[in-house]
Backbone as CSV, one residue per row, in Angstrom:
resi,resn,N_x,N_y,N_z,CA_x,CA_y,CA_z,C_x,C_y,C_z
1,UNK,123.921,69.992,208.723,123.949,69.319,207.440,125.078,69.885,206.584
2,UNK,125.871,69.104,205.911,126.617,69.496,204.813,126.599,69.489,203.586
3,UNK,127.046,71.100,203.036,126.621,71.111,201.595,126.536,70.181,200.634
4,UNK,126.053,69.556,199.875,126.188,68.280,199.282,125.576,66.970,199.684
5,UNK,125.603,66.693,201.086,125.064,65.507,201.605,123.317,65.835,201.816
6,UNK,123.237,64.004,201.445,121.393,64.201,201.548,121.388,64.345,202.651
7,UNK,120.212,65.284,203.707,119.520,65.133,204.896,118.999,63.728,205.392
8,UNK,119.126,63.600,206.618,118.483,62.313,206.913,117.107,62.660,206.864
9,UNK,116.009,61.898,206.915,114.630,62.214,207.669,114.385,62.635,209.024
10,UNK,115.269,62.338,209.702,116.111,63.113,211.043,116.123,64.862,210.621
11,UNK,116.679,64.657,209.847,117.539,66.175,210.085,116.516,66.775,208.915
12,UNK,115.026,66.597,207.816,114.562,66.433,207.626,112.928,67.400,208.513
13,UNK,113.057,66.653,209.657,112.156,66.669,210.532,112.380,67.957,211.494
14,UNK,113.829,67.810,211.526,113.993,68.937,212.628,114.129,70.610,211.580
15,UNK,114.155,70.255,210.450,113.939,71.530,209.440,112.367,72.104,209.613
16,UNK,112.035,71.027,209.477,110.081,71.050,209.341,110.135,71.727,211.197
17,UNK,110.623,71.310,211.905,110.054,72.027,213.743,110.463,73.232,213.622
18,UNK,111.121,73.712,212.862,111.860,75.281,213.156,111.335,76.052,212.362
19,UNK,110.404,75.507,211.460,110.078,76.133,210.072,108.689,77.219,210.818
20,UNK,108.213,78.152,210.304,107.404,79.050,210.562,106.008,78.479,210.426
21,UNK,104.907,78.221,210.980,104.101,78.063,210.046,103.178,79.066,209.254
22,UNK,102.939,78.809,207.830,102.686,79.617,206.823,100.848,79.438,206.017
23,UNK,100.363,78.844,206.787,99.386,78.349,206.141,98.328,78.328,207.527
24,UNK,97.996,79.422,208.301,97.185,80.060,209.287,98.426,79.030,210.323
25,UNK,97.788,78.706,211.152,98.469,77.766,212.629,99.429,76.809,211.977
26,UNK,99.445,76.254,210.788,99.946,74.727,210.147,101.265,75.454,209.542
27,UNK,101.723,74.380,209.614,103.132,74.018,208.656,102.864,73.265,207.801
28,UNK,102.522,73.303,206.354,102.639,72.823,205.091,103.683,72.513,204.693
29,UNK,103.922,70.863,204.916,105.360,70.311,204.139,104.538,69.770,202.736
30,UNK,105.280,70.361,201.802,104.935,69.516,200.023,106.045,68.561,200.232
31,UNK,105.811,67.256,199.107,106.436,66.022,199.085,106.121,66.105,197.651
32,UNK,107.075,66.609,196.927,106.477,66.788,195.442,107.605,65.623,194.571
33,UNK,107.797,65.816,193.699,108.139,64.704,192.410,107.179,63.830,191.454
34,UNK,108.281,63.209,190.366,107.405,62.532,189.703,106.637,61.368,190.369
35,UNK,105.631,60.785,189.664,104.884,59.554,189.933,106.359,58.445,189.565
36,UNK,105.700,57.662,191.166,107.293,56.312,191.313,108.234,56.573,191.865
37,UNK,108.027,58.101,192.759,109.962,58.246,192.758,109.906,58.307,194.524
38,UNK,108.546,58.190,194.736,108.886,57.174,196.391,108.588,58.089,197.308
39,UNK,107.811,59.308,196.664,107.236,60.457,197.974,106.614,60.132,199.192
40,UNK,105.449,58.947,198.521,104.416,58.594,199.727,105.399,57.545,200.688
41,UNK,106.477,57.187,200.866,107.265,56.322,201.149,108.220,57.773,202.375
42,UNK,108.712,58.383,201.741,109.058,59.561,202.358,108.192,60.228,203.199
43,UNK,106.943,60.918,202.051,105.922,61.296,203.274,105.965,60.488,205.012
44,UNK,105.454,59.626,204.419,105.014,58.763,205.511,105.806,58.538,207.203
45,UNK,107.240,58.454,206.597,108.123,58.699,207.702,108.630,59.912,208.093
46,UNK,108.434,61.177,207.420,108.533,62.048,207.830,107.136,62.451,208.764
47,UNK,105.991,61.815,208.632,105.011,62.575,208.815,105.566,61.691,210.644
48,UNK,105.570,60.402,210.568,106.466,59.794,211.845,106.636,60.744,212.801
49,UNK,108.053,61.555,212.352,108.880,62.106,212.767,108.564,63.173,213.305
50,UNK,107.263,63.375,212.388,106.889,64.888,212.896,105.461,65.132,213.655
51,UNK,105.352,64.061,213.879,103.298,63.429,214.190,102.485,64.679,213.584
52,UNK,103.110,64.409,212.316,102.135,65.239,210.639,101.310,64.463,210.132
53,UNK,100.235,64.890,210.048,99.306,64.138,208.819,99.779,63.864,207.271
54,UNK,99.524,63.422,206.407,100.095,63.162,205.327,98.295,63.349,204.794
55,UNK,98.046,63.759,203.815,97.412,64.109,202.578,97.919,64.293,201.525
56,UNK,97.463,63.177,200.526,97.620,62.755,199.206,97.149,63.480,198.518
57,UNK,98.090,64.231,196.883,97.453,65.004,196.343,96.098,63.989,195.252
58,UNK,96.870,63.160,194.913,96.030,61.744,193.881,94.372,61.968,194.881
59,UNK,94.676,62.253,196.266,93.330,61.732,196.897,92.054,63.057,196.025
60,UNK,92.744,64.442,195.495,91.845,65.226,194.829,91.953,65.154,193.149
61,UNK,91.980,63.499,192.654,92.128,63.678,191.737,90.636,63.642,190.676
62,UNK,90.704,63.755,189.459,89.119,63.811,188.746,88.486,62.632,188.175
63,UNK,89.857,61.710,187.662,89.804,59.955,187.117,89.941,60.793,185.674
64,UNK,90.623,61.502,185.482,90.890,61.848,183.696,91.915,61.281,183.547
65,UNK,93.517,60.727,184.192,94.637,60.746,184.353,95.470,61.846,184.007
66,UNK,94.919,63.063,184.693,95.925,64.242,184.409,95.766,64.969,185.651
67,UNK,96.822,65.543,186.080,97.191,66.479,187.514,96.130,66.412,188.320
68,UNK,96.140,66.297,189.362,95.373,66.140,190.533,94.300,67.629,190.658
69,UNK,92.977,67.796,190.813,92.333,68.888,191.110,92.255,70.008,191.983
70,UNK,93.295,70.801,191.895,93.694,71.901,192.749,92.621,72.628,193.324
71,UNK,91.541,72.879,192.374,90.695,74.151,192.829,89.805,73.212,194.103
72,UNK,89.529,72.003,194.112,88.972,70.988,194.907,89.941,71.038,195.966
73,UNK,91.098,70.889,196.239,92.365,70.525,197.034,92.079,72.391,198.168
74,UNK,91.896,73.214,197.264,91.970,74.743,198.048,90.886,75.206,198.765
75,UNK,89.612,74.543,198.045,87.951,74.761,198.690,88.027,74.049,200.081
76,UNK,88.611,73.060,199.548,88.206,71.818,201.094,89.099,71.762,201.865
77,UNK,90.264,72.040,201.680,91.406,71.922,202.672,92.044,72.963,202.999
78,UNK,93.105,73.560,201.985,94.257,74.611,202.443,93.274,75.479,202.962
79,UNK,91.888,76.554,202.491,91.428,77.115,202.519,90.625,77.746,203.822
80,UNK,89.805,76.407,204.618,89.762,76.493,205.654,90.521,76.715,206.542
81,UNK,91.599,75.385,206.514,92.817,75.546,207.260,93.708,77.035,207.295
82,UNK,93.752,77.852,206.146,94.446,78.971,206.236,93.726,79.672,207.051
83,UNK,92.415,79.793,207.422,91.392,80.155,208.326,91.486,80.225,210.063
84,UNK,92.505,78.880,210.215,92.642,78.242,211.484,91.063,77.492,211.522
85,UNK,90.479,76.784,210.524,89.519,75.767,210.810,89.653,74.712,210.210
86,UNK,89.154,73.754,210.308,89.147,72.275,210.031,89.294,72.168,208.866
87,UNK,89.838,71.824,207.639,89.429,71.274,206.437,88.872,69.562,206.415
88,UNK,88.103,69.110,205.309,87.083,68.349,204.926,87.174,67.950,203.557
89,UNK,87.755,66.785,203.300,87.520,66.622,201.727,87.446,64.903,201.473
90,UNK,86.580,65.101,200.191,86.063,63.403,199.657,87.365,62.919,198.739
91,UNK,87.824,61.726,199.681,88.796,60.912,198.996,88.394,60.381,197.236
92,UNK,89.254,60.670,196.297,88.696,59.871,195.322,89.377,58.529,195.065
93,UNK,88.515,57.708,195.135,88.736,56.077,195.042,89.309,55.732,193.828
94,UNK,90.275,55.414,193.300,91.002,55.273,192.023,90.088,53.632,191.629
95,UNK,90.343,52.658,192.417,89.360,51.840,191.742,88.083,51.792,190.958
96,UNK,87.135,52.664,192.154,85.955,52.997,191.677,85.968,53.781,190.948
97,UNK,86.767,54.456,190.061,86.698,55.784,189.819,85.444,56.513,190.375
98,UNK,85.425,57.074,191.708,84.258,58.029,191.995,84.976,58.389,193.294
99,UNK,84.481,59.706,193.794,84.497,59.937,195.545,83.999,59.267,196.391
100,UNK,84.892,58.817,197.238,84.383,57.920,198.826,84.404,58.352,199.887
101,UNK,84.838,58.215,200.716,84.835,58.971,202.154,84.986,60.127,202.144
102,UNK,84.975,60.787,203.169,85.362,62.022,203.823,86.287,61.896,204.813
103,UNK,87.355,63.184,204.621,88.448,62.914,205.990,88.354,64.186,206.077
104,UNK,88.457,64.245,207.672,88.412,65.582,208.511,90.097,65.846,208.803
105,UNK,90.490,66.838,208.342,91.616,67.530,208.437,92.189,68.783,209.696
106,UNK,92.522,68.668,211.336,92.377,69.726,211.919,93.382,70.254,211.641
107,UNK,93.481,72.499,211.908,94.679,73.157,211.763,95.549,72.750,212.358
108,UNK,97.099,73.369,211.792,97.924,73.446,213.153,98.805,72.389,212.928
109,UNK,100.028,72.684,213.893,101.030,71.208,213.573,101.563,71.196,212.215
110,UNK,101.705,70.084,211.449,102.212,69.813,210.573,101.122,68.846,209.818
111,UNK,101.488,69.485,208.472,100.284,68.937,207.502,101.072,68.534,206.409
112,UNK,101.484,67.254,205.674,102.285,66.641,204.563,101.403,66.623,203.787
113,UNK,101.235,67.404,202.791,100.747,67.486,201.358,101.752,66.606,200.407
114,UNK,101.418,65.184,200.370,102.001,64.400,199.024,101.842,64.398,197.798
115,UNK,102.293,64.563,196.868,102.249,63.875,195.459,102.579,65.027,194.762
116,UNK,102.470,64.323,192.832,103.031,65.380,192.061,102.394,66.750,191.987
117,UNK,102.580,68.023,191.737,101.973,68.702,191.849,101.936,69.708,193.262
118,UNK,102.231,69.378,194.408,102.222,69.615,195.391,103.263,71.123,196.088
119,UNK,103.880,71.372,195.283,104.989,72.651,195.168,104.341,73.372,194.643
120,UNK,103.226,72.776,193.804,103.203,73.955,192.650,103.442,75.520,193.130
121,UNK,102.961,76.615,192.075,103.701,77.853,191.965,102.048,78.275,192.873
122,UNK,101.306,77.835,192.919,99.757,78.213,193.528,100.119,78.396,195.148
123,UNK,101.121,77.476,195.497,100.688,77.036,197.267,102.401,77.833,197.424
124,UNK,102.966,77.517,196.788,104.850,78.071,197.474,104.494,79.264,198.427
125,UNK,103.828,80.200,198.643,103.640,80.947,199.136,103.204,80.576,200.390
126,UNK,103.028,79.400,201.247,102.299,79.005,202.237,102.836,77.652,202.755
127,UNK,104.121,77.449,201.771,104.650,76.144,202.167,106.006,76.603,203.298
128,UNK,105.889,75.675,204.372,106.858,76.100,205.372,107.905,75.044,205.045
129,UNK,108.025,74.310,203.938,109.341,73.745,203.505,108.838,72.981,202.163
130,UNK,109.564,72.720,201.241,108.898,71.947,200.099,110.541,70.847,199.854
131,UNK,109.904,69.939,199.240,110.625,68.576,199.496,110.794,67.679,198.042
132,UNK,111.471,67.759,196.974,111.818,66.635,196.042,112.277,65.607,195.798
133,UNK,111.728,64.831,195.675,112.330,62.965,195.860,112.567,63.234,194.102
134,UNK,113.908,62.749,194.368,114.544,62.705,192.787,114.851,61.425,192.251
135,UNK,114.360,60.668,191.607,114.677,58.708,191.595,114.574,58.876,189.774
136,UNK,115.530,58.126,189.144,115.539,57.691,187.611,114.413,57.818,186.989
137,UNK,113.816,57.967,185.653,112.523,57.864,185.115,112.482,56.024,185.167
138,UNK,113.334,55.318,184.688,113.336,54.257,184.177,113.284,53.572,185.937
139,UNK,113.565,53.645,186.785,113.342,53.188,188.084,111.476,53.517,188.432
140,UNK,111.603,54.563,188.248,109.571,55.482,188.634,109.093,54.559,187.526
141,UNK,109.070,54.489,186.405,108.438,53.575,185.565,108.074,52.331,185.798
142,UNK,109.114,51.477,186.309,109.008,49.711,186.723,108.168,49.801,187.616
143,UNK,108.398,50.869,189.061,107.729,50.806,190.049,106.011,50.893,189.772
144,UNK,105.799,51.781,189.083,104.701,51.898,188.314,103.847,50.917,187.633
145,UNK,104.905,50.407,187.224,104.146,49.035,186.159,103.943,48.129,186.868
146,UNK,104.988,47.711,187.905,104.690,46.776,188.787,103.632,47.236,190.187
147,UNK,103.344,47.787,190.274,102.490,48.402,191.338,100.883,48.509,190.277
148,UNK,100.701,48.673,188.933,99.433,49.185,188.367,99.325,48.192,187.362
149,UNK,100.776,47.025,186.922,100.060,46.199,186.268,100.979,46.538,184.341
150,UNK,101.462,45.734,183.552,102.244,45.930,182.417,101.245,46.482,181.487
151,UNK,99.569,46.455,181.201,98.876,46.694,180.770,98.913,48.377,181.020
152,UNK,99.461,49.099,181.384,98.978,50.474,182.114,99.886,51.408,181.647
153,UNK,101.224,50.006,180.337,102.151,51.332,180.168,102.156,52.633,179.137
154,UNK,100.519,51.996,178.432,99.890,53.351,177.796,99.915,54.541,178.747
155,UNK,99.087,54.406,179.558,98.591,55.459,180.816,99.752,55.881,181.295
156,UNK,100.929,55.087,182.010,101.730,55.516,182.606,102.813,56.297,181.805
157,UNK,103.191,56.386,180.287,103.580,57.031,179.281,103.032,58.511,179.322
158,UNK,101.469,58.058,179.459,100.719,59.713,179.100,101.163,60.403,180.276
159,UNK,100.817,59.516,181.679,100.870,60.325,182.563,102.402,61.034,182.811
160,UNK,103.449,60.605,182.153,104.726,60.809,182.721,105.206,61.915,181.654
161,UNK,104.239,62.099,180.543,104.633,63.118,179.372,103.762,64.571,180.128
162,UNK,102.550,64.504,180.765,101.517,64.986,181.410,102.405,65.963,182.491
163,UNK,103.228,65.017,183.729,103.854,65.797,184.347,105.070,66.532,184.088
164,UNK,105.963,65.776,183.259,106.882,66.542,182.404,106.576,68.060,182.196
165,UNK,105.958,68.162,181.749,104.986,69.170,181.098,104.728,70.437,182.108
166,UNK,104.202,70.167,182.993,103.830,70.776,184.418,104.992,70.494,185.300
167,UNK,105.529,70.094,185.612,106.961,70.413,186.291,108.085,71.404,185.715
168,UNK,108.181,71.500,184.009,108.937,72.136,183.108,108.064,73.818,183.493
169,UNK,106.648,73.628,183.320,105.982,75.252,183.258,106.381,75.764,184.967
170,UNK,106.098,74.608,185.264,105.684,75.334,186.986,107.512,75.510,187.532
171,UNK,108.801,75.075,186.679,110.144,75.203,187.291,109.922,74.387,188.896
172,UNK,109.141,73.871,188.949,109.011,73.368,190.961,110.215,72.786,191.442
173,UNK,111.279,72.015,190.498,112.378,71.641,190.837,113.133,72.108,191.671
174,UNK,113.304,73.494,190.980,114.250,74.780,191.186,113.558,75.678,192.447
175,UNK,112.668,75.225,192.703,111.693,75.868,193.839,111.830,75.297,195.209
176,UNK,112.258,73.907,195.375,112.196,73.387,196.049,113.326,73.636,197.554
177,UNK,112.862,73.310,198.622,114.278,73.919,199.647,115.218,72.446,199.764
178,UNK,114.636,71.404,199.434,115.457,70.281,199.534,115.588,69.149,198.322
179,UNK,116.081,68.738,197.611,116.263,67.308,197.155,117.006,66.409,197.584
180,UNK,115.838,65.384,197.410,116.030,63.795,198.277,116.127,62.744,197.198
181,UNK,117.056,61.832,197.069,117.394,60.809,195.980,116.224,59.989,196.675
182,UNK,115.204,59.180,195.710,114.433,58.508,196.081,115.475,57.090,196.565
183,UNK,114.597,55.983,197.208,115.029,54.449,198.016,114.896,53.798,196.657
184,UNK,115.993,52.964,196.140,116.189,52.146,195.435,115.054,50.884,195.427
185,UNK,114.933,50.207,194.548,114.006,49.356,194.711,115.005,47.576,195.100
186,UNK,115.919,47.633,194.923,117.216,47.254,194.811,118.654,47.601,195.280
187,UNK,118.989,46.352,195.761,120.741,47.075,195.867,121.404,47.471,195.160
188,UNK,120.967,47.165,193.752,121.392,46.984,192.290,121.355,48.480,191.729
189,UNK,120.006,49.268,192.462,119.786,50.625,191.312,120.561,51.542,192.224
């Protein structure tokens, strides 16, 4: 790779195979950034690349609209798993606002921890690579509105002042081993 140029998801993937794992048997890739800027889009093909699971941080969230529930995210998942055993945790259903299923999580391999929050300064210690999708506010916003609806741009205001906030305390930017320009929604952006 050359200084300056983005990584492919290629070259991406083959960072994540060489990487140590740090989190008992697993390799913990974070997929961190703001809400909109196209992580789970990233996740997803990296996890491809790497036949990684992908786990959503939103999936431990509380329905307050503020940061996803860490101490829930460490009981049920990292925790075991740092163990070399299974983690176990209840999806929360954003529709319903309530918990729904259960997904069984095994050690080992590669494990994609998505969403904002996901670098934080709690886990860096156990992440075998951490990953920033960097995309416009005003691009993450549309995507947002159009994905949750023009009614939501109260919420999506709070929520985007919310992570501000927690990305500024936690520095995760500056933490990160890679930044990735998020996929345009357009040829245009």
């Amino acid at each position: 790779m050359s200084p300056g140029r983005t990584p492919t998801p290629e070259e991406v993937a083959g960072r994540v195979a060489i990487s140590s794992p740090r989190l008992g048997s697993t390799r913990l890739v974070a997929v961190d950034g703001p809400g909109g800027a196209g992580k789970s889009t990233f996740a997803a093909s990296l996890a491809a690349l790497c036949n990684g699971q992908v786990v959503h941080t939103d999936d431990f969230a509380d329905g307050n609209n503020e940061l996803p529930g860490w101490a829930r995210l460490e009981e049920q998942l990292l925790e075991p798993i740092s163990q070399r055993r299974s983690g176990r945790y209840q999806r929360y259903d954003w529709d319903e606002r309530s918990l729904a299923e259960w997904h069984d999580v095994a050690p080992g391999g590669v494990l994609i921890l998505e969403g904002v929050s996901s670098a934080r300064a709690a886990v860096r210690d156990r992440l075998s690579l951490a990953v920033w999708i960097d995309t416009p506010r005003a691009v993450r916003l549309a995507r947002g509105l159009e994905r949750d609806g023009v009614h939501t741009l109260p919420l999506w205001e709070q929520w985007m002042a919310a992570e501000d906030a927690h990305f500024a305390a936690e520095h995760t930017r500056d933490h990160v081993d890679l930044i990735i320009p998020g996929a345009p929604t357009s040829p245009d952006e």
